[in-house]
PDB file of C-alpha atoms in Angstrom:
ATOM      1  CA  MET J  84       4.164 -16.263  -7.724  1.00 57.00           C
ATOM      2  CA  PRO J  85       2.748 -15.662  -4.224  1.00 59.00           C
ATOM      3  CA  CYS J  86       5.015 -16.312  -1.338  1.00 89.00           C
ATOM      4  CA  GLU J  87       4.526 -16.728   2.391  1.00 91.00           C
ATOM      5  CA  ILE J  88       7.394 -14.557   3.595  1.00 93.00           C
ATOM      6  CA  GLY J  89       6.812 -15.066   7.294  1.00 94.00           C
ATOM      7  CA  PRO J  90       4.353 -16.648   9.687  1.00 94.00           C
ATOM      8  CA  ASP J  91       0.943 -15.667   8.312  1.00 97.00           C
ATOM      9  CA  ILE J  92       2.439 -12.973   6.036  1.00 98.00           C
ATOM     10  CA  TRP J  93       2.021 -13.254   2.257  1.00 97.00           C
ATOM     11  CA  MET J  94       3.490 -11.216  -0.574  1.00 96.00           C
ATOM     12  CA  PHE J  95       1.699 -11.191  -3.919  1.00 96.00           C
ATOM     13  CA  PRO J  96       3.844  -9.680  -6.691  1.00 93.00           C
ATOM     14  CA  PRO J  97       1.625  -8.578  -9.598  1.00 91.00           C
ATOM     15  CA  PRO J  98       2.371  -8.755 -13.336  1.00 89.00           C
ATOM     16  CA  THR J  99       3.282  -5.027 -13.099  1.00 88.00           C
ATOM     17  CA  GLY J 100       3.407  -2.485 -10.305  1.00 86.00           C
ATOM     18  CA  GLY J 101       3.798  -2.753  -6.560  1.00 89.00           C
ATOM     19  CA  ALA J 102       3.406  -5.878  -4.467  1.00 92.00           C
ATOM     20  CA  VAL J 103       0.456  -6.467  -2.188  1.00 97.00           C
ATOM     21  CA  TYR J 104       0.939  -7.929   1.292  1.00 98.00           C
ATOM     22  CA  VAL J 105      -1.612  -9.725   3.452  1.00 98.00           C
ATOM     23  CA  VAL J 106      -1.105 -10.409   7.152  1.00 98.00           C
ATOM     24  CA  ARG J 107      -3.301 -12.824   9.067  1.00 98.00           C
ATOM     25  CA  THR J 108      -4.111 -11.932  12.662  1.00 98.00           C
ATOM     26  CA  ARG J 109      -6.303 -13.664  15.223  1.00 98.00           C
ATOM     27  CA  ASP J 110      -9.105 -11.169  14.396  1.00 98.00           C
ATOM     28  CA  GLY J 111      -8.844 -10.958  10.615  1.00 98.00           C
ATOM     29  CA  LEU J 112      -6.569  -9.803   7.823  1.00 98.00           C
ATOM     30  CA  VAL J 113      -4.525  -6.662   7.295  1.00 98.00           C
ATOM     31  CA  LEU J 114      -3.823  -5.493   3.739  1.00 98.00           C
ATOM     32  CA  ILE J 115      -0.719  -3.500   2.887  1.00 98.00           C
ATOM     33  CA  ASP J 116      -1.318  -1.769  -0.455  1.00 98.00           C
ATOM     34  CA  SER J 117      -3.858  -2.977  -3.006  1.00 97.00           C
ATOM     35  CA  GLY J 118      -2.046  -2.707  -6.330  1.00 96.00           C
ATOM     36  CA  LEU J 119      -3.435  -1.351  -9.562  1.00 97.00           C
ATOM     37  CA  TYR J 120      -7.212  -1.424  -9.886  1.00 97.00           C
ATOM     38  CA  HIS J 121      -7.041  -3.558 -13.039  1.00 96.00           C
ATOM     39  CA  HIS J 122      -5.082  -6.233 -11.096  1.00 97.00           C
ATOM     40  CA  LYS J 123      -7.865  -6.765  -8.542  1.00 97.00           C
ATOM     41  CA  ASP J 124      -8.948 -10.110 -10.034  1.00 97.00           C
ATOM     42  CA  PHE J 125      -5.323 -11.297 -10.047  1.00 96.00           C
ATOM     43  CA  PHE J 126      -4.990 -10.495  -6.318  1.00 96.00           C
ATOM     44  CA  LEU J 127      -8.390 -11.968  -5.465  1.00 97.00           C
ATOM     45  CA  GLY J 128      -7.306 -15.187  -7.196  1.00 95.00           C
ATOM     46  CA  LYS J 129      -4.012 -15.310  -5.286  1.00 95.00           C
ATOM     47  CA  MET J 130      -5.824 -14.740  -2.009  1.00 96.00           C
ATOM     48  CA  SER J 131      -8.280 -17.538  -2.803  1.00 96.00           C
ATOM     49  CA  GLU J 132      -5.421 -19.918  -3.705  1.00 95.00           C
ATOM     50  CA  ASN J 133      -3.954 -19.230  -0.264  1.00 95.00           C
ATOM     51  CA  LYS J 134      -7.287 -19.563   1.565  1.00 96.00           C
ATOM     52  CA  LEU J 135      -7.388 -15.874   2.485  1.00 97.00           C
ATOM     53  CA  ASP J 136     -10.907 -14.410   2.439  1.00 98.00           C
ATOM     54  CA  PRO J 137     -10.913 -10.683   1.500  1.00 98.00           C
ATOM     55  CA  GLY J 138     -14.111 -10.369   3.545  1.00 98.00           C
ATOM     56  CA  ASP J 139     -11.873 -10.880   6.598  1.00 98.00           C
ATOM     57  CA  ILE J 140      -9.825  -7.709   5.916  1.00 98.00           C
ATOM     58  CA  ARG J 141     -10.123  -5.413   8.944  1.00 98.00           C
ATOM     59  CA  LEU J 142      -7.555  -2.720   8.097  1.00 98.00           C
ATOM     60  CA  ALA J 143      -5.461  -1.617   5.132  1.00 98.00           C
ATOM     61  CA  PHE J 144      -2.348   0.531   4.963  1.00 98.00           C
ATOM     62  CA  ALA J 145      -1.269   2.678   2.021  1.00 98.00           C
ATOM     63  CA  THR J 146       2.538   2.829   1.803  1.00 97.00           C
ATOM     64  CA  HIS J 147       2.142   5.830  -0.521  1.00 95.00           C
ATOM     65  CA  PHE J 148      -0.393   7.309  -2.935  1.00 95.00           C
ATOM     66  CA  HIS J 149       0.868   5.901  -6.264  1.00 94.00           C
ATOM     67  CA  CYS J 150      -1.670   4.068  -8.370  1.00 95.00           C
ATOM     68  CA  ASP J 151       0.451   0.919  -8.715  1.00 94.00           C
ATOM     69  CA  HIS J 152       0.270   0.552  -4.928  1.00 95.00           C
ATOM     70  CA  VAL J 153      -3.205   1.862  -4.049  1.00 96.00           C
ATOM     71  CA  GLY J 154      -5.073   2.543  -7.295  1.00 96.00           C
ATOM     72  CA  GLY J 155      -7.544  -0.183  -6.402  1.00 97.00           C
ATOM     73  CA  MET J 156      -7.789   0.519  -2.660  1.00 98.00           C
ATOM     74  CA  GLY J 157     -11.067   2.421  -3.050  1.00 98.00           C
ATOM     75  CA  TRP J 158     -12.635  -0.575  -4.804  1.00 98.00           C
ATOM     76  CA  TRP J 159     -11.337  -3.026  -2.167  1.00 98.00           C
ATOM     77  CA  ARG J 160     -12.574  -0.792   0.655  1.00 98.00           C
ATOM     78  CA  LYS J 161     -16.026  -0.376  -0.873  1.00 98.00           C
ATOM     79  CA  GLU J 162     -16.334  -4.070  -1.718  1.00 98.00           C
ATOM     80  CA  PHE J 163     -15.144  -5.457   1.632  1.00 98.00           C
ATOM     81  CA  GLY J 164     -15.847  -2.637   4.123  1.00 97.00           C
ATOM     82  CA  PHE J 165     -12.564  -2.182   5.979  1.00 98.00           C
ATOM     83  CA  GLU J 166     -10.809   0.951   7.269  1.00 98.00           C
ATOM     84  CA  VAL J 167      -7.791   2.495   5.523  1.00 98.00           C
ATOM     85  CA  ALA J 168      -4.765   4.160   7.143  1.00 98.00           C
ATOM     86  CA  ALA J 169      -2.526   6.546   5.206  1.00 98.00           C
ATOM     87  CA  HIS J 170      -0.106   9.405   5.736  1.00 98.00           C
ATOM     88  CA  GLU J 171      -1.896  12.761   5.974  1.00 97.00           C
ATOM     89  CA  GLN J 172      -0.124  13.916   2.774  1.00 96.00           C
ATOM     90  CA  ALA J 173      -1.497  10.866   0.921  1.00 96.00           C
ATOM     91  CA  MET J 174      -5.105  11.518   1.873  1.00 97.00           C
ATOM     92  CA  ARG J 175      -6.046  14.176  -0.685  1.00 97.00           C
ATOM     93  CA  PRO J 176      -4.503  12.430  -3.717  1.00 96.00           C
ATOM     94  CA  MET J 177      -6.172   9.144  -2.700  1.00 97.00           C
ATOM     95  CA  GLU J 178      -9.550  10.617  -1.792  1.00 98.00           C
ATOM     96  CA  THR J 179      -9.781  12.707  -4.984  1.00 97.00           C
ATOM     97  CA  ALA J 180      -8.030  10.200  -7.305  1.00 96.00           C
ATOM     98  CA  ASP J 181      -5.640  12.942  -8.482  1.00 95.00           C
ATOM     99  CA  ILE J 182      -4.276  11.378 -11.688  1.00 94.00           C
ATOM    100  CA  ILE J 183      -1.082  13.469 -11.709  1.00 92.00           C
ATOM    101  CA  ARG J 184      -0.061  13.095  -8.042  1.00 91.00           C
ATOM    102  CA  THR J 185      -0.936   9.392  -8.003  1.00 93.00           C
ATOM    103  CA  GLY J 186       0.920   8.682 -11.232  1.00 91.00           C
ATOM    104  CA  ALA J 187      -2.256   7.264 -12.794  1.00 93.00           C
ATOM    105  CA  SER J 188      -1.481   9.409 -15.827  1.00 93.00           C
ATOM    106  CA  ILE J 189       2.125   9.756 -16.955  1.00 89.00           C
ATOM    107  CA  PRO J 190       1.822  11.014 -20.539  1.00 89.00           C
ATOM    108  CA  TYR J 191       5.581  11.106 -21.246  1.00 87.00           C
ATOM    109  CA  ALA J 192       5.781   7.399 -20.342  1.00 86.00           C
ATOM    110  CA  GLY J 193       2.585   6.456 -22.194  1.00 91.00           C
ATOM    111  CA  PHE J 194       0.999   5.235 -18.936  1.00 91.00           C
ATOM    112  CA  ASN J 195      -2.652   5.624 -17.962  1.00 93.00           C
ATOM    113  CA  ALA J 196      -4.450   3.647 -15.257  1.00 95.00           C
ATOM    114  CA  GLU J 197      -7.752   3.919 -13.474  1.00 95.00           C
ATOM    115  CA  PHE J 198      -7.571   5.127  -9.854  1.00 96.00           C
ATOM    116  CA  ILE J 199     -10.580   4.495  -7.619  1.00 97.00           C
ATOM    117  CA  PRO J 200     -11.055   7.278  -5.003  1.00 98.00           C
ATOM    118  CA  CYS J 201     -10.553   6.011  -1.470  1.00 98.00           C
ATOM    119  CA  PRO J 202     -11.766   7.578   1.785  1.00 98.00           C
ATOM    120  CA  ILE J 203      -9.116   7.444   4.516  1.00 98.00           C
ATOM    121  CA  LYS J 204     -10.249   6.695   8.080  1.00 98.00           C
ATOM    122  CA  HIS J 205      -6.888   6.840   9.891  1.00 98.00           C
ATOM    123  CA  ARG J 206      -4.659   9.870   9.287  1.00 97.00           C
ATOM    124  CA  ILE J 207      -0.977   9.402  10.161  1.00 97.00           C
ATOM    125  CA  SER J 208       1.242  12.471  10.496  1.00 94.00           C
ATOM    126  CA  ASP J 209       4.365  11.117  12.168  1.00 94.00           C
ATOM    127  CA  ARG J 210       3.786   7.674  13.646  1.00 95.00           C
ATOM    128  CA  SER J 211       0.881   5.599  14.883  1.00 97.00           C
ATOM    129  CA  SER J 212       0.444   2.053  16.089  1.00 98.00           C
ATOM    130  CA  PHE J 213      -2.474  -0.185  15.214  1.00 98.00           C
ATOM    131  CA  THR J 214      -3.331  -3.476  16.866  1.00 98.00           C
ATOM    132  CA  VAL J 215      -5.437  -5.997  14.995  1.00 98.00           C
ATOM    133  CA  GLY J 216      -5.931  -9.239  16.871  1.00 97.00           C
ATOM    134  CA  ASP J 217      -2.603 -10.444  18.194  1.00 97.00           C
ATOM    135  CA  ARG J 218      -0.408  -8.234  15.974  1.00 98.00           C
ATOM    136  CA  THR J 219       0.705  -4.640  16.353  1.00 98.00           C
ATOM    137  CA  PHE J 220       1.729  -2.573  13.326  1.00 98.00           C
ATOM    138  CA  LEU J 221       3.774   0.611  13.623  1.00 98.00           C
ATOM    139  CA  ALA J 222       3.191   3.032  10.734  1.00 98.00           C
ATOM    140  CA  TYR J 223       5.580   5.961  10.465  1.00 96.00           C
ATOM    141  CA  ALA J 224       6.331   8.781   8.048  1.00 95.00           C
ATOM    142  CA  ALA J 225       9.069   8.023   5.521  1.00 94.00           C
ATOM    143  CA  PRO J 226       9.240  10.986   3.096  1.00 91.00           C
ATOM    144  CA  GLY J 227      11.442  11.007   0.035  1.00 86.00           C
ATOM    145  CA  HIS J 228       9.883   8.908  -2.729  1.00 89.00           C
ATOM    146  CA  THR J 229       6.644  10.789  -2.113  1.00 89.00           C
ATOM    147  CA  VAL J 230       5.738  13.398   0.463  1.00 90.00           C
ATOM    148  CA  GLY J 231       3.126  10.959   1.819  1.00 93.00           C
ATOM    149  CA  SER J 232       5.156   7.763   2.120  1.00 95.00           C
ATOM    150  CA  LEU J 233       4.807   5.429   5.098  1.00 97.00           C
ATOM    151  CA  HIS J 234       6.779   2.461   6.323  1.00 97.00           C
ATOM    152  CA  ILE J 235       4.921  -0.191   8.254  1.00 98.00           C
ATOM    153  CA  ALA J 236       6.832  -2.265  10.814  1.00 98.00           C
ATOM    154  CA  LEU J 237       5.603  -5.633  12.026  1.00 98.00           C
ATOM    155  CA  ASP J 238       7.841  -7.901  14.053  1.00 95.00           C
ATOM    156  CA  ARG J 239      11.051  -8.228  12.003  1.00 95.00           C
ATOM    157  CA  PHE J 240       9.403  -7.031   8.779  1.00 96.00           C
ATOM    158  CA  GLN J 241       9.421  -3.541   7.226  1.00 96.00           C
ATOM    159  CA  PHE J 242       6.955  -2.800   4.433  1.00 97.00           C
ATOM    160  CA  VAL J 243       8.459   0.182   2.589  1.00 94.00           C
ATOM    161  CA  GLY J 244       6.529   0.599  -0.671  1.00 92.00           C
ATOM    162  CA  ASP J 245       8.903   2.054  -3.268  1.00 88.00           C
ATOM    163  CA  THR J 246      11.416   3.549  -0.839  1.00 86.00           C
ATOM    164  CA  LEU J 247      13.815   0.679  -1.459  1.00 84.00           C
ATOM    165  CA  PHE J 248      13.673  -2.242  -3.879  1.00 82.00           C
ATOM    166  CA  SER J 249      15.032  -5.737  -3.272  1.00 78.00           C
ATOM    167  CA  ASP J 250      17.949  -5.076  -5.648  1.00 81.00           C
ATOM    168  CA  GLY J 251      19.033  -2.073  -3.559  1.00 82.00           C
ATOM    169  CA  THR J 252      17.738   0.629  -5.919  1.00 80.00           C
ATOM    170  CA  ILE J 253      15.256   3.327  -4.939  1.00 79.00           C
ATOM    171  CA  GLY J 254      11.934   4.358  -6.428  1.00 81.00           C
ATOM    172  CA  TRP J 255      11.527   7.089  -9.045  1.00 78.00           C
ATOM    173  CA  MET J 256      11.603  10.686  -7.978  1.00 78.00           C
ATOM    174  CA  ASP J 257       9.285  13.302  -9.462  1.00 76.00           C
ATOM    175  CA  VAL J 258       8.310  16.824  -8.396  1.00 72.00           C
ATOM    176  CA  HIS J 259       4.623  15.994  -9.014  1.00 73.00           C
ATOM    177  CA  TRP J 260       4.794  13.539  -6.115  1.00 75.00           C
ATOM    178  CA  GLY J 261       6.661  15.786  -3.719  1.00 78.00           C
ATOM    179  CA  SER J 262       9.826  13.710  -3.995  1.00 80.00           C
ATOM    180  CA  ASN J 263      12.692  15.193  -2.036  1.00 79.00           C
ATOM    181  CA  PRO J 264      16.297  13.878  -2.252  1.00 80.00           C
ATOM    182  CA  GLY J 265      17.237  15.231   1.193  1.00 82.00           C
ATOM    183  CA  ASP J 266      14.227  13.571   2.831  1.00 79.00           C
ATOM    184  CA  TYR J 267      14.978  10.366   0.919  1.00 81.00           C
ATOM    185  CA  VAL J 268      18.551  10.241   2.298  1.00 78.00           C
ATOM    186  CA  GLU J 269      17.287  10.824   5.831  1.00 84.00           C
ATOM    187  CA  THR J 270      14.587   8.140   5.470  1.00 81.00           C
ATOM    188  CA  LEU J 271      17.115   5.596   4.188  1.00 80.00           C
TER     189      LEU J 271
END
């Protein structure tokens, strides 16, 4: 069920995988993650129900390179023509659709998903701010879950991908993703 979690900020939890967030600004929309590629119609429907036009997306952030968060970002970008910002360590896995690094193929878990390659326009190494309309987003490196994780701060909100879940648990760790327990502790 979609939920407006703040003024002009929506969260769309999918049937499986990571949530997608949409922020309305005076000059258009900002997308935070895109979800799995095969959930694109689900998210398009939720946006339509909430009178959010994906053609108004001006910028998208990738919280990290996992397919359940950005596996469809390449499709969204191509379809609607916006720019994408990601951590520099997330660029190669996203641009090449690396099925191991992105978790699109996890044979031991019986999981396989399509990952659409996505060109990255804005490379973030440590921290960068982005202003769209009347809202300023601060994106900063948050290693631990993956080597290329970002947190995005907006007003009193923090969009953290899989760094921390609402029940207080943390995301999986795996050497294929560059997970690092020491970095994770520091990020938390």
